[in-house]
Amino acid sequence: MKISIVGTGYVGLCTGVGFASKGNDVICVDIDKEKVDKINSGIPPIYEQGLEEMLKKNLDEKRIRATADIKDAVMNSDVTFISVGTPSWEDGSIDLKYIEQASLDIGNVLKEKGGYHVVVVKSTVVPETTEKVALPALEKASGKKAGEGFGVCMNPEFLKEGMALEDFLNPDRVVIGQLDEKSGSRVHKLYEAFNAPIIMTTLRTAEMIKYAANAFLAAKIGMINEIGNLCKRLGIDTNEVANGIGHDKRIGDKFLRSGIGFGGSCFPKDVKALIAKSRESGYEPVILDHVIKMNNEQPLQIFELLKRKMPDISGKTIAILGLAFKAETDDIREAPALKIVDALVKAGAKVKAYDPKAMDNFRKEFPDITYCSNAAEAIEGSEVCLILTDWKEFDLSDKDFESMSNRLILEGRRILRKEKVKEFEGVCW
Ligand code: NAD
């Protein structure tokens, strides 16, 4: 099938490369010309495992290309996915201006295009958005009626950053919200090449499924962190507790790692957006509100632990290993490291940081801390070492910490192992 994808971020580019690898012809569109040029020269603008190789392969086989020209993309495809960003406003509700603009841009081209075209919202949008924002914008700009001149679907994306391509290609399920059967059947056809159950539903139910999934997972992390904070005070290792409950099939063993909290562009943003939508609809959420409050405070558990061990950190040199919100990504959006480094700097500590992929992004927020070219450089001469991201390379041994001037190692992610490092403390273990 001929596909165009508007927005080439984590979701758009992985969707594009994924569909191309399934034999479709893909055109990626972005308003950012620099991203378009990079993609066309085989360099993904973001870091994701395996993405560069698969992008290059599909470019060589001429199954994917990028453009800044929406007309070129829509005219030369049968289905257009919208995967632009949906950032938060101050009150947590989502800013839909990119969705609206992309819908107007696509609609403008549909005005001139003959034949049937399906527009699919893939961005995470609160229930009713496809019907009340995207669809009217498409109708207004195209002068055509949805369901007659063009079809509309909503197809939420469940990929995880760090495993984005792998997740896109091997989803647990595919959800397709359809305006009508004609729209849905075209998108269904596209996903038949994937080995996953396909759930057909309404537009707003598909939107809600995405939020419900993220809200459940965020709450699960919040719950194990709460248990973890209590375990820490009672001398219990939360990970043993997690193991004990994870075998219970009703609970499951995924998303049961306690630590310094969740970050990234999805969980915090999506739970806040669901809270805002809930209030707008007249229901005051109870649990969701607390999931956010709990997670806002969780990163500082490691700072509090440090203060209990070393009451005055002013002038102390502190090595930070890991800045990204999780391993295998360069994304620092809502990363716990942002709050922790801020607290350390405000308390007068000297921060030496290292992350394999996220330092360029972090430098934009904290230009004045010291950045190191590897973990050993950050550790050397430091009095404290905090581990904030579970990169495999931070699975260090005692000898790696010998160059510290004082040895206080605190862990936020449980990457260090007792067999390799004698003395360290975890935030919840
Ligand atoms: P992103 O910010 O990385 O990328 C969005 C891209 O859209 C940018 O490159 C931007 O230049 C482009 N863009 C904006 N307006 C445009 C327009 N009118 N025409 C063409 N391009 C335009 O965003 P992302 O992380 O890929 O997320 C996209 C959506 O998918 C969001 O709604 C997000 O919540 C959702 N989502 C993200 C993830 C994730 O892990 N990042 C997972 C699932 C769902």
CSV table of C-alpha atoms and ligand atoms in Angstrom, one decimal:
chain,number,residue,atom,x,y,z
A,1,MET,CA,0.0,0.0,0.0
A,2,LYS,CA,1.1,3.6,-0.5
A,3,ILE,CA,1.3,5.4,2.8
A,4,SER,CA,2.2,8.9,3.9
A,5,ILE,CA,3.1,9.8,7.5
A,6,VAL,CA,2.9,13.4,8.9
A,7,GLY,CA,5.4,14.0,11.7
A,8,THR,CA,8.7,12.1,11.8
A,9,GLY,CA,9.3,11.9,15.6
A,10,TYR,CA,9.7,8.7,17.5
A,11,VAL,CA,6.3,7.4,16.5
A,12,GLY,CA,6.2,8.7,12.9
A,13,LEU,CA,9.6,7.6,11.8
A,14,CYS,CA,9.4,4.1,13.4
A,15,THR,CA,5.9,3.7,11.9
A,16,GLY,CA,7.3,4.7,8.5
A,17,VAL,CA,10.3,2.5,8.6
A,18,GLY,CA,8.2,-0.4,10.1
A,19,PHE,CA,5.5,-0.2,7.3
A,20,ALA,CA,8.3,0.1,4.7
A,21,SER,CA,9.9,-3.0,6.0
A,22,LYS,CA,6.6,-4.8,5.5
A,23,GLY,CA,6.8,-4.0,1.8
A,24,ASN,CA,4.7,-0.8,1.7
A,25,ASP,CA,5.8,2.5,-0.1
A,26,VAL,CA,6.2,5.1,2.5
A,27,ILE,CA,6.6,8.9,2.3
A,28,CYS,CA,7.4,10.7,5.6
A,29,VAL,CA,6.5,14.4,5.9
A,30,ASP,CA,7.9,16.9,8.4
A,31,ILE,CA,7.8,20.7,8.7
A,32,ASP,CA,11.4,20.4,10.0
A,33,LYS,CA,13.5,20.5,6.8
A,34,GLU,CA,16.6,19.4,8.8
A,35,LYS,CA,14.9,16.2,9.9
A,36,VAL,CA,13.7,15.5,6.3
A,37,ASP,CA,17.3,15.9,4.9
A,38,LYS,CA,18.7,13.7,7.7
A,39,ILE,CA,16.1,10.9,7.0
A,40,ASN,CA,16.8,11.0,3.3
A,41,SER,CA,20.5,10.6,3.9
A,42,GLY,CA,20.0,7.6,6.2
A,43,ILE,CA,20.5,9.4,9.5
A,44,PRO,CA,17.5,9.1,12.0
A,45,PRO,CA,17.1,12.4,13.8
A,46,ILE,CA,16.4,10.4,17.0
A,47,TYR,CA,18.2,7.4,18.5
A,48,GLU,CA,16.4,4.1,18.5
A,49,GLN,CA,17.9,0.6,18.4
A,50,GLY,CA,18.1,-0.8,14.9
A,51,LEU,CA,16.4,2.2,13.3
A,52,GLU,CA,19.4,3.5,11.4
A,53,GLU,CA,20.1,0.1,9.7
A,54,MET,CA,16.5,-0.5,8.8
A,55,LEU,CA,16.1,3.1,7.5
A,56,LYS,CA,19.2,2.7,5.3
A,57,LYS,CA,18.0,-0.7,4.0
A,58,ASN,CA,14.6,0.7,3.0
A,59,LEU,CA,16.1,3.9,1.5
A,60,ASP,CA,18.4,1.7,-0.6
A,61,GLU,CA,15.4,-0.4,-1.7
A,62,LYS,CA,13.5,2.8,-2.5
A,63,ARG,CA,10.5,1.9,-0.2
A,64,ILE,CA,10.8,5.1,2.0
A,65,ARG,CA,11.6,8.8,1.4
A,66,ALA,CA,11.0,12.0,3.3
A,67,THR,CA,9.7,15.4,2.2
A,68,ALA,CA,8.6,18.7,3.6
A,69,ASP,CA,6.0,18.9,0.8
A,70,ILE,CA,2.6,17.6,2.2
A,71,LYS,CA,1.1,17.8,-1.3
A,72,ASP,CA,3.7,15.4,-2.7
A,73,ALA,CA,3.0,13.0,0.2
A,74,VAL,CA,-0.8,13.0,0.2
A,75,MET,CA,-1.1,13.0,-3.6
A,76,ASN,CA,1.2,9.9,-3.9
A,77,SER,CA,-0.5,7.8,-1.2
A,78,ASP,CA,-3.8,6.1,-0.3
A,79,VAL,CA,-3.6,6.4,3.5
A,80,THR,CA,-2.1,9.3,5.6
A,81,PHE,CA,-1.2,8.8,9.2
A,82,ILE,CA,-1.0,11.8,11.5
A,83,SER,CA,1.8,11.4,14.1
A,84,VAL,CA,2.6,14.9,15.2
A,85,GLY,CA,3.3,15.8,18.8
A,86,THR,CA,0.5,16.5,21.3
A,87,PRO,CA,2.3,18.4,24.1
A,88,SER,CA,0.7,19.5,27.4
A,89,TRP,CA,-0.7,22.9,28.3
A,90,GLU,CA,0.1,24.3,31.8
A,91,ASP,CA,-3.1,22.7,33.2
A,92,GLY,CA,-2.2,19.2,31.8
A,93,SER,CA,-4.7,19.3,29.0
A,94,ILE,CA,-3.2,18.6,25.5
A,95,ASP,CA,-2.4,21.2,22.9
A,96,LEU,CA,-4.1,20.1,19.7
A,97,LYS,CA,-2.7,22.8,17.4
A,98,TYR,CA,-0.4,20.4,15.6
A,99,ILE,CA,-3.2,17.9,15.1
A,100,GLU,CA,-5.5,20.7,13.8
A,101,GLN,CA,-2.8,22.1,11.5
A,102,ALA,CA,-1.8,18.7,10.1
A,103,SER,CA,-5.5,18.0,9.4
A,104,LEU,CA,-5.9,21.3,7.6
A,105,ASP,CA,-2.8,20.7,5.6
A,106,ILE,CA,-4.0,17.2,4.5
A,107,GLY,CA,-7.5,18.5,3.8
A,108,ASN,CA,-6.1,21.2,1.5
A,109,VAL,CA,-4.5,18.5,-0.6
A,110,LEU,CA,-7.6,16.3,-0.5
A,111,LYS,CA,-9.5,19.1,-2.0
A,112,GLU,CA,-7.6,18.5,-5.3
A,113,LYS,CA,-7.1,14.8,-5.0
A,114,GLY,CA,-9.6,12.4,-6.7
A,115,GLY,CA,-10.4,8.9,-5.4
A,116,TYR,CA,-10.8,7.6,-1.9
A,117,HIS,CA,-8.2,8.5,0.8
A,118,VAL,CA,-8.1,7.5,4.5
A,119,VAL,CA,-6.7,9.7,7.2
A,120,VAL,CA,-5.6,8.0,10.4
A,121,VAL,CA,-4.9,9.8,13.6
A,122,LYS,CA,-2.0,7.9,15.3
A,123,SER,CA,-0.9,10.6,17.8
A,124,THR,CA,-2.2,10.1,21.3
A,125,VAL,CA,-5.3,12.3,21.6
A,126,VAL,CA,-8.0,12.5,24.3
A,127,PRO,CA,-11.4,10.9,23.5
A,128,GLU,CA,-13.5,13.0,21.0
A,129,THR,CA,-10.5,14.7,19.4
A,130,THR,CA,-10.6,12.8,16.1
A,131,GLU,CA,-14.3,13.6,15.8
A,132,LYS,CA,-14.3,17.2,17.1
A,133,VAL,CA,-10.9,18.5,15.9
A,134,ALA,CA,-9.3,16.4,13.1
A,135,LEU,CA,-12.5,15.5,11.2
A,136,PRO,CA,-14.0,19.1,11.1
A,137,ALA,CA,-10.5,20.5,10.0
A,138,LEU,CA,-10.3,17.9,7.2
A,139,GLU,CA,-13.8,18.6,6.1
A,140,LYS,CA,-13.3,22.4,6.2
A,141,ALA,CA,-10.1,22.4,4.2
A,142,SER,CA,-11.1,19.7,1.7
A,143,GLY,CA,-14.7,20.9,1.2
A,144,LYS,CA,-15.6,17.2,1.2
A,145,LYS,CA,-17.7,15.2,3.7
A,146,ALA,CA,-16.0,12.6,5.9
A,147,GLY,CA,-17.3,9.1,5.0
A,148,GLU,CA,-18.1,10.2,1.4
A,149,GLY,CA,-15.0,12.1,0.1
A,150,PHE,CA,-12.5,10.4,2.5
A,151,GLY,CA,-12.3,8.0,5.4
A,152,VAL,CA,-11.1,8.6,9.0
A,153,CYS,CA,-9.6,6.2,11.5
A,154,MET,CA,-7.9,6.4,14.9
A,155,ASN,CA,-5.0,4.0,15.5
A,156,PRO,CA,-3.2,4.5,18.8
A,157,GLU,CA,0.4,3.5,19.0
A,158,PHE,CA,1.7,1.5,22.0
A,159,LEU,CA,5.4,1.4,21.2
A,160,LYS,CA,8.0,2.0,24.0
A,161,GLU,CA,10.9,4.3,23.3
A,162,GLY,CA,14.1,2.4,23.4
A,163,MET,CA,12.3,-0.6,21.8
A,164,ALA,CA,10.2,1.5,19.4
A,165,LEU,CA,10.9,-0.4,16.2
A,166,GLU,CA,10.7,-3.8,17.7
A,167,ASP,CA,7.4,-2.9,19.5
A,168,PHE,CA,5.9,-1.4,16.3
A,169,LEU,CA,6.7,-4.6,14.3
A,170,ASN,CA,5.6,-7.0,17.1
A,171,PRO,CA,2.6,-5.4,18.8
A,172,ASP,CA,0.6,-7.2,21.5
A,173,ARG,CA,-2.5,-5.9,19.6
A,174,VAL,CA,-3.6,-3.4,17.0
A,175,VAL,CA,-6.5,-1.1,17.8
A,176,ILE,CA,-8.3,0.6,15.0
A,177,GLY,CA,-11.1,3.1,15.6
A,178,GLN,CA,-13.2,3.6,12.5
A,179,LEU,CA,-15.6,6.2,11.3
A,180,ASP,CA,-17.2,3.6,9.1
A,181,GLU,CA,-16.4,0.1,7.8
A,182,LYS,CA,-14.9,1.4,4.5
A,183,SER,CA,-12.3,3.5,6.4
A,184,GLY,CA,-11.5,0.7,8.9
A,185,SER,CA,-11.1,-2.1,6.3
A,186,ARG,CA,-8.3,-0.2,4.5
A,187,VAL,CA,-6.3,0.2,7.7
A,188,HIS,CA,-7.2,-3.4,8.8
A,189,LYS,CA,-5.6,-4.6,5.5
A,190,LEU,CA,-2.4,-2.7,6.3
A,191,TYR,CA,-2.1,-4.5,9.6
A,192,GLU,CA,-2.9,-8.0,8.3
A,193,ALA,CA,0.8,-8.4,7.7
A,194,PHE,CA,1.4,-8.2,11.4
A,195,ASN,CA,1.1,-11.2,13.7
A,196,ALA,CA,-1.3,-9.5,16.2
A,197,PRO,CA,-5.0,-9.5,17.1
A,198,ILE,CA,-6.7,-6.5,15.5
A,199,ILE,CA,-9.4,-4.8,17.6
A,200,MET,CA,-11.9,-2.8,15.6
A,201,THR,CA,-13.9,-0.1,17.5
A,202,THR,CA,-15.2,3.4,17.4
A,203,LEU,CA,-13.0,6.5,17.1
A,204,ARG,CA,-13.4,7.6,20.7
A,205,THR,CA,-13.0,4.1,22.1
A,206,ALA,CA,-9.7,3.7,20.3
A,207,GLU,CA,-8.6,7.1,21.8
A,208,MET,CA,-9.6,5.9,25.3
A,209,ILE,CA,-7.9,2.5,25.0
A,210,LYS,CA,-4.5,4.3,24.6
A,211,TYR,CA,-5.1,6.5,27.7
A,212,ALA,CA,-6.5,3.6,29.8
A,213,ALA,CA,-3.4,1.5,29.0
A,214,ASN,CA,-1.0,4.2,30.0
A,215,ALA,CA,-3.0,5.1,33.1
A,216,PHE,CA,-2.9,1.5,34.3
A,217,LEU,CA,0.8,1.1,33.7
A,218,ALA,CA,1.6,4.5,35.3
A,219,ALA,CA,-0.5,3.5,38.4
A,220,LYS,CA,1.2,0.1,38.6
A,221,ILE,CA,4.6,1.8,38.7
A,222,GLY,CA,3.3,4.3,41.3
A,223,MET,CA,2.0,1.5,43.4
A,224,ILE,CA,5.3,-0.5,43.4
A,225,ASN,CA,7.2,2.7,44.2
A,226,GLU,CA,4.9,3.4,47.2
A,227,ILE,CA,5.4,-0.1,48.4
A,228,GLY,CA,9.2,0.4,47.7
A,229,ASN,CA,9.3,3.6,49.8
A,230,LEU,CA,7.8,1.8,52.7
A,231,CYS,CA,10.0,-1.3,52.2
A,232,LYS,CA,13.1,1.0,52.3
A,233,ARG,CA,12.1,2.2,55.8
A,234,LEU,CA,11.4,-1.3,57.0
A,235,GLY,CA,14.6,-2.9,55.8
A,236,ILE,CA,12.9,-5.0,53.1
A,237,ASP,CA,14.1,-5.3,49.5
A,238,THR,CA,11.1,-4.3,47.3
A,239,ASN,CA,12.5,-6.3,44.4
A,240,GLU,CA,12.0,-9.5,46.4
A,241,VAL,CA,8.4,-8.3,47.1
A,242,ALA,CA,7.9,-7.5,43.4
A,243,ASN,CA,9.1,-11.0,42.5
A,244,GLY,CA,6.7,-12.5,45.1
A,245,ILE,CA,3.7,-10.7,43.7
A,246,GLY,CA,4.7,-10.7,40.0
A,247,HIS,CA,4.2,-14.5,39.8
A,248,ASP,CA,0.5,-13.8,40.5
A,249,LYS,CA,-1.0,-13.9,37.0
A,250,ARG,CA,-3.6,-11.3,38.1
A,251,ILE,CA,-0.7,-8.8,38.8
A,252,GLY,CA,2.0,-9.9,36.3
A,253,ASP,CA,5.7,-9.3,36.5
A,254,LYS,CA,6.0,-6.3,34.1
A,255,PHE,CA,6.3,-2.7,35.2
A,256,LEU,CA,7.0,-3.8,38.7
A,257,ARG,CA,10.5,-2.3,39.2
A,258,SER,CA,10.5,0.3,41.9
A,259,GLY,CA,12.9,3.2,41.7
A,260,ILE,CA,13.0,7.0,41.0
A,261,GLY,CA,9.8,7.1,39.0
A,262,PHE,CA,8.6,7.2,35.5
A,263,GLY,CA,9.4,9.9,32.9
A,264,GLY,CA,9.4,10.3,29.2
A,265,SER,CA,7.0,12.0,26.8
A,266,CYS,CA,4.0,9.7,27.4
A,267,PHE,CA,3.1,8.5,30.9
A,268,PRO,CA,3.2,11.9,32.7
A,269,LYS,CA,1.7,13.8,29.7
A,270,ASP,CA,-1.0,11.2,29.1
A,271,VAL,CA,-2.1,10.8,32.7
A,272,LYS,CA,-2.3,14.6,33.1
A,273,ALA,CA,-4.3,14.8,29.9
A,274,LEU,CA,-6.7,12.2,31.1
A,275,ILE,CA,-7.2,14.0,34.4
A,276,ALA,CA,-7.9,17.3,32.5
A,277,LYS,CA,-10.4,15.5,30.2
A,278,SER,CA,-12.0,13.8,33.2
A,279,ARG,CA,-12.5,17.2,34.9
A,280,GLU,CA,-13.8,18.7,31.7
A,281,SER,CA,-16.4,15.9,31.6
A,282,GLY,CA,-17.5,16.6,35.2
A,283,TYR,CA,-15.8,13.7,36.9
A,284,GLU,CA,-13.1,14.5,39.5
A,285,PRO,CA,-10.5,11.8,39.3
A,286,VAL,CA,-9.1,10.3,42.5
A,287,ILE,CA,-6.5,7.7,41.7
A,288,LEU,CA,-5.1,9.4,38.6
A,289,ASP,CA,-4.4,12.6,40.5
A,290,HIS,CA,-2.4,10.7,43.1
A,291,VAL,CA,-0.4,8.8,40.5
A,292,ILE,CA,0.9,12.1,39.2
A,293,LYS,CA,1.5,13.6,42.7
A,294,MET,CA,3.4,10.4,43.8
A,295,ASN,CA,5.5,10.4,40.7
A,296,ASN,CA,6.4,14.1,40.9
A,297,GLU,CA,8.0,13.4,44.3
A,298,GLN,CA,9.5,10.0,43.6
A,299,PRO,CA,12.8,11.2,42.0
A,300,LEU,CA,13.6,13.2,45.1
A,301,GLN,CA,13.6,10.0,47.2
A,302,ILE,CA,17.2,9.5,46.1
A,303,PHE,CA,18.1,13.1,47.1
A,304,GLU,CA,16.5,12.5,50.5
A,305,LEU,CA,18.4,9.3,50.9
A,306,LEU,CA,21.6,11.1,50.0
A,307,LYS,CA,20.8,13.9,52.6
A,308,ARG,CA,20.3,11.2,55.2
A,309,LYS,CA,23.8,9.8,54.5
A,310,MET,CA,25.5,13.1,53.9
A,311,PRO,CA,23.6,16.1,55.4
A,312,ASP,CA,25.8,18.8,53.8
A,313,ILE,CA,26.5,18.2,50.1
A,314,SER,CA,27.5,21.8,49.3
A,315,GLY,CA,30.8,21.7,47.5
A,316,LYS,CA,30.8,17.9,47.2
A,317,THR,CA,31.5,16.3,43.8
A,318,ILE,CA,28.7,14.0,42.7
A,319,ALA,CA,28.9,11.7,39.7
A,320,ILE,CA,25.6,11.1,37.9
A,321,LEU,CA,25.4,8.0,35.7
A,322,GLY,CA,22.4,8.3,33.4
A,323,LEU,CA,20.4,11.2,32.3
A,324,ALA,CA,17.8,9.7,29.9
A,325,PHE,CA,14.4,8.8,31.3
A,326,LYS,CA,15.3,5.2,30.6
A,327,ALA,CA,18.0,3.1,28.9
A,328,GLU,CA,18.3,2.9,25.1
A,329,THR,CA,17.0,6.4,24.4
A,330,ASP,CA,18.3,9.9,24.1
A,331,ASP,CA,15.0,11.3,25.4
A,332,ILE,CA,15.1,13.4,28.6
A,333,ARG,CA,11.5,14.6,28.5
A,334,GLU,CA,10.3,14.4,32.2
A,335,ALA,CA,13.4,12.4,33.1
A,336,PRO,CA,13.9,12.0,36.9
A,337,ALA,CA,17.5,13.2,36.4
A,338,LEU,CA,16.2,16.7,35.6
A,339,LYS,CA,14.7,17.0,39.1
A,340,ILE,CA,17.6,15.3,40.8
A,341,VAL,CA,20.3,17.4,39.2
A,342,ASP,CA,18.3,20.5,39.8
A,343,ALA,CA,18.1,19.7,43.5
A,344,LEU,CA,21.9,18.9,43.7
A,345,VAL,CA,22.9,22.1,41.9
A,346,LYS,CA,20.6,24.2,44.2
A,347,ALA,CA,22.2,22.5,47.2
A,348,GLY,CA,25.6,23.6,46.0
A,349,ALA,CA,27.0,20.2,44.8
A,350,LYS,CA,29.4,20.0,41.8
A,351,VAL,CA,27.8,17.6,39.3
A,352,LYS,CA,29.8,15.5,36.9
A,353,ALA,CA,27.4,13.7,34.5
A,354,TYR,CA,27.6,11.0,31.9
A,355,ASP,CA,25.0,9.3,29.7
A,356,PRO,CA,25.8,7.3,26.5
A,357,LYS,CA,23.1,9.1,24.4
A,358,ALA,CA,21.3,11.9,26.3
A,359,MET,CA,24.0,14.4,27.1
A,360,ASP,CA,23.3,16.7,24.1
A,361,ASN,CA,19.7,17.0,25.1
A,362,PHE,CA,20.5,17.4,28.8
A,363,ARG,CA,23.1,20.1,28.1
A,364,LYS,CA,20.3,22.3,26.7
A,365,GLU,CA,18.6,22.3,30.2
A,366,PHE,CA,21.8,22.3,32.3
A,367,PRO,CA,24.7,23.9,30.3
A,368,ASP,CA,26.8,24.6,33.4
A,369,ILE,CA,27.3,21.1,34.9
A,370,THR,CA,30.4,19.0,33.8
A,371,TYR,CA,29.8,16.4,31.1
A,372,CYS,CA,32.1,13.4,30.9
A,373,SER,CA,33.0,11.2,28.0
A,374,ASN,CA,32.5,7.9,30.0
A,375,ALA,CA,31.4,6.6,33.4
A,376,ALA,CA,35.0,6.3,34.6
A,377,GLU,CA,35.7,10.0,34.0
A,378,ALA,CA,32.5,10.9,36.0
A,379,ILE,CA,33.4,8.6,38.9
A,380,GLU,CA,37.0,9.7,39.2
A,381,GLY,CA,37.5,11.9,42.3
A,382,SER,CA,33.8,12.0,43.1
A,383,GLU,CA,32.5,11.7,46.6
A,384,VAL,CA,29.1,10.3,45.7
A,385,CYS,CA,27.8,8.4,42.7
A,386,LEU,CA,24.1,8.3,41.8
A,387,ILE,CA,22.9,5.9,39.1
A,388,LEU,CA,19.7,7.3,37.5
A,389,THR,CA,19.3,5.3,34.2
A,390,ASP,CA,19.5,1.5,33.8
A,391,TRP,CA,22.0,1.5,30.9
A,392,LYS,CA,23.7,-1.9,30.7
A,393,GLU,CA,27.1,-0.3,30.8
A,394,PHE,CA,26.4,0.9,34.4
A,395,ASP,CA,26.4,-2.7,35.6
A,396,LEU,CA,29.8,-1.9,37.1
A,397,SER,CA,32.2,-3.7,39.5
A,398,ASP,CA,34.0,-2.7,42.7
A,399,LYS,CA,37.2,-1.8,40.8
A,400,ASP,CA,35.3,0.8,38.7
A,401,PHE,CA,34.6,2.8,41.8
A,402,GLU,CA,38.2,2.6,43.2
A,403,SER,CA,38.9,6.1,41.8
A,404,MET,CA,36.3,7.8,44.0
A,405,SER,CA,37.6,10.0,46.7
A,406,ASN,CA,34.9,8.9,49.1
A,407,ARG,CA,32.7,5.9,48.4
A,408,LEU,CA,28.9,6.6,48.6
A,409,ILE,CA,27.0,4.9,45.8
A,410,LEU,CA,23.3,5.3,45.6
A,411,GLU,CA,21.1,3.5,43.0
A,412,GLY,CA,17.8,4.6,41.5
A,413,ARG,CA,17.4,1.8,39.0
A,414,ARG,CA,18.8,-1.5,40.4
A,415,ILE,CA,21.5,-2.0,37.7
A,416,LEU,CA,24.3,-2.7,40.2
A,417,ARG,CA,24.6,-6.2,41.5
A,418,LYS,CA,25.7,-7.4,45.0
A,419,GLU,CA,27.9,-10.0,43.5
A,420,LYS,CA,30.0,-7.3,41.7
A,421,VAL,CA,29.7,-4.3,44.0
A,422,LYS,CA,30.0,-4.8,47.8
A,423,GLU,CA,28.7,-1.5,49.1
A,424,PHE,CA,25.8,0.5,47.6
A,425,GLU,CA,22.3,1.4,48.5
A,426,GLY,CA,19.1,1.4,46.4
A,427,VAL,CA,16.4,3.9,46.7
A,428,CYS,CA,13.8,1.3,47.5
A,429,TRP,CA,16.0,-1.7,48.5
B,1,NAD,P1,7.9,14.1,18.4
B,1,NAD,O1,7.7,15.5,19.0
B,1,NAD,O2,9.1,13.4,18.5
B,1,NAD,O3,7.6,14.3,16.8
B,1,NAD,C1,6.6,15.0,16.2
B,1,NAD,C2,7.0,15.5,14.8
B,1,NAD,O4,5.9,16.1,14.2
B,1,NAD,C3,8.1,16.6,14.9
B,1,NAD,O5,9.2,16.1,14.1
B,1,NAD,C4,7.5,17.8,14.3
B,1,NAD,O6,8.4,18.6,13.5
B,1,NAD,C5,6.4,17.2,13.4
B,1,NAD,N1,5.3,18.1,13.0
B,1,NAD,C6,4.6,18.9,13.8
B,1,NAD,N2,3.6,19.5,13.1
B,1,NAD,C7,3.7,19.1,11.8
B,1,NAD,C8,3.0,19.3,10.6
B,1,NAD,N3,1.9,20.1,10.5
B,1,NAD,N4,3.4,18.7,9.5
B,1,NAD,C9,4.4,17.8,9.5
B,1,NAD,N5,5.2,17.5,10.6
B,1,NAD,C10,4.8,18.2,11.8
B,1,NAD,O7,6.6,13.3,18.9
B,1,NAD,P2,6.5,11.7,19.1
B,1,NAD,O8,7.2,11.4,20.4
B,1,NAD,O9,6.8,10.9,17.9
B,1,NAD,O10,5.0,11.6,19.5
B,1,NAD,C11,4.0,11.8,18.5
B,1,NAD,C12,2.6,11.4,19.0
B,1,NAD,O11,2.6,10.0,19.4
B,1,NAD,C13,2.3,12.1,20.3
B,1,NAD,O12,0.9,12.3,20.4
B,1,NAD,C14,2.7,11.1,21.4
B,1,NAD,O13,1.9,11.3,22.6
B,1,NAD,C15,2.3,9.8,20.7
B,1,NAD,N6,3.1,8.6,21.2
B,1,NAD,C16,4.4,8.8,21.5
B,1,NAD,C17,5.2,7.6,21.9
B,1,NAD,C18,6.6,7.8,22.3
B,1,NAD,O14,7.2,6.8,22.9
B,1,NAD,N7,7.3,8.8,21.9
B,1,NAD,C19,4.5,6.4,22.0
B,1,NAD,C20,3.2,6.3,21.7
B,1,NAD,C21,2.5,7.4,21.3
